[in-house]
PDB file of C-alpha atoms in Angstrom:
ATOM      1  CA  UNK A 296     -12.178 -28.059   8.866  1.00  0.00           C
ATOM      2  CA  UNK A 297     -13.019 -27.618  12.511  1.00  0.00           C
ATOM      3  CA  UNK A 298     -13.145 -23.677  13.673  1.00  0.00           C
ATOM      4  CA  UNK A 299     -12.072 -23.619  17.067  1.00  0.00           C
ATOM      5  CA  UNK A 300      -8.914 -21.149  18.913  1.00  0.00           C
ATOM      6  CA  UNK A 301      -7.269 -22.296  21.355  1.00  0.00           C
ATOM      7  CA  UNK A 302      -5.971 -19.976  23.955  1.00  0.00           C
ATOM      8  CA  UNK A 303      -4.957 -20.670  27.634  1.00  0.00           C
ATOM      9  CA  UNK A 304      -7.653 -20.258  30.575  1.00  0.00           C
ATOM     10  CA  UNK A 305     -10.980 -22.001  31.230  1.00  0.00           C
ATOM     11  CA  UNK A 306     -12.481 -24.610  28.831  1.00  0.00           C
ATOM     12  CA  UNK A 307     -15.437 -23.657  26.778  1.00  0.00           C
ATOM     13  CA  UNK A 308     -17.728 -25.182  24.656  1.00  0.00           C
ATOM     14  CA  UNK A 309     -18.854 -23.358  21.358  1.00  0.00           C
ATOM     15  CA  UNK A 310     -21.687 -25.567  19.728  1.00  0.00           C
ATOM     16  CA  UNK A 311     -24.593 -27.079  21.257  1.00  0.00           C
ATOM     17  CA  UNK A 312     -26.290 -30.161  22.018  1.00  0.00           C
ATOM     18  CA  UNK A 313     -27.247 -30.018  17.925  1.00  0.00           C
ATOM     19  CA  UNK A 314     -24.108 -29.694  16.577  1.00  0.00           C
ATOM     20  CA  UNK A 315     -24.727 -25.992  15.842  1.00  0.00           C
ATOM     21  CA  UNK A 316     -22.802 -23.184  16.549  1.00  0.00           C
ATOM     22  CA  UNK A 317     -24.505 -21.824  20.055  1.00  0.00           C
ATOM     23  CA  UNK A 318     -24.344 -17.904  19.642  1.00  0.00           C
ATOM     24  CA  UNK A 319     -25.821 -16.682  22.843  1.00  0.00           C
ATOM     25  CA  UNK A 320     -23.501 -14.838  23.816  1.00  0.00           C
ATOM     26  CA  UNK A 321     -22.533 -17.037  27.239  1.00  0.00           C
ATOM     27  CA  UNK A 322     -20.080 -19.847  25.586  1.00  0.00           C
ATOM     28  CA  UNK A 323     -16.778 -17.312  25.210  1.00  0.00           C
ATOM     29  CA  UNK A 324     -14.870 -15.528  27.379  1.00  0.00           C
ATOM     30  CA  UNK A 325     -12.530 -12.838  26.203  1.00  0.00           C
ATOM     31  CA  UNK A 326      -9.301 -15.408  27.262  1.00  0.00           C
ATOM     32  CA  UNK A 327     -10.686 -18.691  26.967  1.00  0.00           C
ATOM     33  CA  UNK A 328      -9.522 -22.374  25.791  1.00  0.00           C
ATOM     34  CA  UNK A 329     -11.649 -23.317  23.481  1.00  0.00           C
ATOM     35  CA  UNK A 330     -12.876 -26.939  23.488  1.00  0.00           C
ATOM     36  CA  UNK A 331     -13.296 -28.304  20.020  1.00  0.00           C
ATOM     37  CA  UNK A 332     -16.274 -30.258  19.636  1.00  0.00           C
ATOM     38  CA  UNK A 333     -16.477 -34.051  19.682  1.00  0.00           C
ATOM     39  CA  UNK A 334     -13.610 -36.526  21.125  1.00  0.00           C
ATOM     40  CA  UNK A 335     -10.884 -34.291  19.096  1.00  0.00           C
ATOM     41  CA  UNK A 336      -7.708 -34.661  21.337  1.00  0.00           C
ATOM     42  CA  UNK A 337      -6.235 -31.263  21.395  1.00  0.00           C
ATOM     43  CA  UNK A 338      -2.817 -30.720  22.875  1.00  0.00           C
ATOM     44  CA  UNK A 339      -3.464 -26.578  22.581  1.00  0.00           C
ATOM     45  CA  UNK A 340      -0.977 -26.346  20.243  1.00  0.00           C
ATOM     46  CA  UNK A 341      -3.325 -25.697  16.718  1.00  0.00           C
ATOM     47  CA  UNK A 342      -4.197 -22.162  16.443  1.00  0.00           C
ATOM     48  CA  UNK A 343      -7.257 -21.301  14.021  1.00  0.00           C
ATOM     49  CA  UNK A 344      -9.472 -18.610  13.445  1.00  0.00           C
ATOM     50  CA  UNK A 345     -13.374 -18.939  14.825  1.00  0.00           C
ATOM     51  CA  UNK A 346     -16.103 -17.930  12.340  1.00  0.00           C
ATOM     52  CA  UNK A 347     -18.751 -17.652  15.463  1.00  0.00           C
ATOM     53  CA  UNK A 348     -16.908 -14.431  16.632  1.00  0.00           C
ATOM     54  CA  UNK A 349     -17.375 -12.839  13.180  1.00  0.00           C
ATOM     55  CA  UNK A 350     -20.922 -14.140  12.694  1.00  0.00           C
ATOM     56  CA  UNK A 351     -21.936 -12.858  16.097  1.00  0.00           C
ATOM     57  CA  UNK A 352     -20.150  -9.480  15.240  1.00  0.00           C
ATOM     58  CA  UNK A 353     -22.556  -9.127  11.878  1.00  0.00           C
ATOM     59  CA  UNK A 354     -25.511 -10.220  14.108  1.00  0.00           C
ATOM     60  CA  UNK A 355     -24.744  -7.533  16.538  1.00  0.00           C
ATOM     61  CA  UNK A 356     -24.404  -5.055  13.651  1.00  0.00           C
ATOM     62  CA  UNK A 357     -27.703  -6.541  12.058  1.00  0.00           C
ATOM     63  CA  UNK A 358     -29.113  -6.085  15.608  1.00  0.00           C
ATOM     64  CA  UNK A 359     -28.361  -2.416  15.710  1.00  0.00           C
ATOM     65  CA  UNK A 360     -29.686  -1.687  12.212  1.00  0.00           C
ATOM     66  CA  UNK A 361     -33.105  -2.868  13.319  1.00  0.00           C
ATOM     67  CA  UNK A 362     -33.298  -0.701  16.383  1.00  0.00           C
ATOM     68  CA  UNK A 363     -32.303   2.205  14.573  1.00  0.00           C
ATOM     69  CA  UNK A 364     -34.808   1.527  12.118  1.00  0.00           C
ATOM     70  CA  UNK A 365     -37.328   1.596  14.955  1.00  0.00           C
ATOM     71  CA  UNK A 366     -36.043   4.719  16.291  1.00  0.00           C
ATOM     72  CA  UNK A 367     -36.147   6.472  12.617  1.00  0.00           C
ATOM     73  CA  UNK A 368     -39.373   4.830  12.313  1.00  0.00           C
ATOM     74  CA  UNK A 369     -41.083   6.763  15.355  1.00  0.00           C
ATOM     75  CA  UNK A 370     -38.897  10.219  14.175  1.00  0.00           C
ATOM     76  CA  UNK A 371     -41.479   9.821  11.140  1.00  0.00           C
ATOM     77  CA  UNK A 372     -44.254   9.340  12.914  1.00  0.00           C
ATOM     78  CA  UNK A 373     -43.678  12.885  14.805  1.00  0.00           C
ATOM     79  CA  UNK A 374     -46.081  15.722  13.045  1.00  0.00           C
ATOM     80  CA  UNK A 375     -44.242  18.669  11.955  1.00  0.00           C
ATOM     81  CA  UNK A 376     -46.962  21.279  12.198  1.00  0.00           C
ATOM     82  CA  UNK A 377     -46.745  24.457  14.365  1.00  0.00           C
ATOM     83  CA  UNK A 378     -47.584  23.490  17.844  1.00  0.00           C
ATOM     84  CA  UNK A 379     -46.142  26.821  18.925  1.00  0.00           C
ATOM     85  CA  UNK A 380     -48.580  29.389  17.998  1.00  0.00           C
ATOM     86  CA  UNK A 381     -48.447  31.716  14.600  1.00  0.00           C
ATOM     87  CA  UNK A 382     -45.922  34.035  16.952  1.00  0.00           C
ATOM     88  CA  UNK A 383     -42.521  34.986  14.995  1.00  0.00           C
ATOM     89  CA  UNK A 384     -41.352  33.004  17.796  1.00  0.00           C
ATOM     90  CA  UNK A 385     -43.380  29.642  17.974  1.00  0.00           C
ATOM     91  CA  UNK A 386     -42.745  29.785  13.713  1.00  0.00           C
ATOM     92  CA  UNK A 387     -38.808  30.068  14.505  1.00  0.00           C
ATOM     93  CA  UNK A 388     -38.989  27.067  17.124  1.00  0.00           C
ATOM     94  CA  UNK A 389     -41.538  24.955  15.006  1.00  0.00           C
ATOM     95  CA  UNK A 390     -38.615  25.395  11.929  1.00  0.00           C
ATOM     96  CA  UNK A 391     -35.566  24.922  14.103  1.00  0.00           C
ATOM     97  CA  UNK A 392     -37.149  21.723  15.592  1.00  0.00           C
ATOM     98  CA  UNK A 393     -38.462  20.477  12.150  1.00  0.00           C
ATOM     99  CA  UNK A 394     -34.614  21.137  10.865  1.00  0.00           C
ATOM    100  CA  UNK A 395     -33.263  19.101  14.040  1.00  0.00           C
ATOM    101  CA  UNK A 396     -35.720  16.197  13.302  1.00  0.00           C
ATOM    102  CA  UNK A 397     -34.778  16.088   9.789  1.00  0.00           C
ATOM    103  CA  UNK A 398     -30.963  16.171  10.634  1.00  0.00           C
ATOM    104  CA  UNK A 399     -31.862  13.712  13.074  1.00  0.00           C
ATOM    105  CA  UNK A 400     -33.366  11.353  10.485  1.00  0.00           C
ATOM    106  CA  UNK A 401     -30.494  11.824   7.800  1.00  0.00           C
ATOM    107  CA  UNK A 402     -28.038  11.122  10.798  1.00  0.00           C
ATOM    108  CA  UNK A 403     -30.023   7.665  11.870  1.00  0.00           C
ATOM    109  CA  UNK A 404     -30.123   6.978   8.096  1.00  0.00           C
ATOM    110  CA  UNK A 405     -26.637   7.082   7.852  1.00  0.00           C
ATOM    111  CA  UNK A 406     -26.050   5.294  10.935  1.00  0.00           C
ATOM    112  CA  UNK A 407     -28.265   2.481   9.708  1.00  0.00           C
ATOM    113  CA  UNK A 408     -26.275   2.151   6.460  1.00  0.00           C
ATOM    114  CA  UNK A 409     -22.839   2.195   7.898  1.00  0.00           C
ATOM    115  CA  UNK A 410     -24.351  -1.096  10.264  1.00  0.00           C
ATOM    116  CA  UNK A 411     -25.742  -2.090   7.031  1.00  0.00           C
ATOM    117  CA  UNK A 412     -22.622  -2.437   5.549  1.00  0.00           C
ATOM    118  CA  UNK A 413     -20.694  -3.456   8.730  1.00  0.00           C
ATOM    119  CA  UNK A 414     -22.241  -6.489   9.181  1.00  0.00           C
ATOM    120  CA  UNK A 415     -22.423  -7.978   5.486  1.00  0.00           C
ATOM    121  CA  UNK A 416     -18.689  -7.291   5.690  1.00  0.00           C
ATOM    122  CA  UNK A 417     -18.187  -9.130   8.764  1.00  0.00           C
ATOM    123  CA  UNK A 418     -19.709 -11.873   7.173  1.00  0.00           C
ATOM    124  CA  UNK A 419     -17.881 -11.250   4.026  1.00  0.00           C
ATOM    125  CA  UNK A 420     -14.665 -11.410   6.702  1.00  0.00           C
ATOM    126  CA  UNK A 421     -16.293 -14.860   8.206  1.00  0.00           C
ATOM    127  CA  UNK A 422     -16.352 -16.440   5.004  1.00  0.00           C
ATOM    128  CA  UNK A 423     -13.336 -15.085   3.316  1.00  0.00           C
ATOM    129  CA  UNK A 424     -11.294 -16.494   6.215  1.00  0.00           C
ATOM    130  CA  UNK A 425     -12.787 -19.672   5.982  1.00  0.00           C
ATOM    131  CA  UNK A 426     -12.293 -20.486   2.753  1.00  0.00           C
ATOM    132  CA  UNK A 427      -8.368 -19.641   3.316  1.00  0.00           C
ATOM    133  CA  UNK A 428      -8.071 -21.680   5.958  1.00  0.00           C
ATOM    134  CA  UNK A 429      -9.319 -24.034   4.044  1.00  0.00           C
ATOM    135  CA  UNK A 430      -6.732 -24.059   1.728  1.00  0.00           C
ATOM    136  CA  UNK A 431      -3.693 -23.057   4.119  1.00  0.00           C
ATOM    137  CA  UNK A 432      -4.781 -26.520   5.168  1.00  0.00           C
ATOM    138  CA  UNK A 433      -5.535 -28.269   1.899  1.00  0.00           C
ATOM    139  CA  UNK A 434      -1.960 -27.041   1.311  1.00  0.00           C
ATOM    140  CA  UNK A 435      -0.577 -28.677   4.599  1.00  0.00           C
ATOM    141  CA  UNK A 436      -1.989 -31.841   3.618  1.00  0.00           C
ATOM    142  CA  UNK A 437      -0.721 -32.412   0.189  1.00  0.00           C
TER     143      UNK A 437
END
């Protein structure tokens, strides 16, 4: 079946030339009609779902999970030895910071599994929706 949503406002196409979904980012506005692809003749009265919006959530979320790996990346990379003298003092800061930084990295870690996660279930979401459209319209037919 065809994913496309029809809503009322401008026309917009959502695949490209190829016949593959075009995700970059330009193709949907927040109230758009939605053109479905090919010479369907669409009266804008069939209301489905549209897998690229979920798709393009996950890539978002897969998006953020590699920048935050970067970040956490470069938080490794800082040295945690005493640049602050063998003072009571410059030992207190030197273990304060190194505490931070280590927060810090278990926060990032987190962060990066909760994208992680958010984006394999927005697929999951894609998919699942998919399928029962699918058979809402399996159902129709028969």
């Amino acid at each position: 079946m065809t994913d496309f949503f029809t809503m009322p406002g401008g026309v917009v196409n959502l695949q490209s030339e190829d016949g593959i979904a075009n995700l970059g980012g330009t193709e949907r506005s927040s109230m758009a009609y939605v053109q479905p692809p090919g010479n369907t003749k669409d009266d804008g009265g069939t209301v489905r779902f549209n897998t690229i919006d979920w798709e393009r959530r996950a890539r978002v979320a897969a998006d953020g999970v590699a920048g935050l790996e970067e970040a956490l990346a470069a938080l490794t990379d800082i040295d945690s030895a005493n640049q602050f003298g063998d003072f009571v003092e410059g030992q207190e800061v030197n273990n304060r910071l190194n505490a931070l930084i280590e927060k810090w990295r278990a926060t990032l870690g987190e962060q990066i599994d909760t994208l992680h996660s958010l984006s394999t279930k927005c697929l999951s979401a894609g998919a699942g929706l998919s399928l029962e459209d699918s058979l809402n319209a399996d159902e129709l037919k028969a």
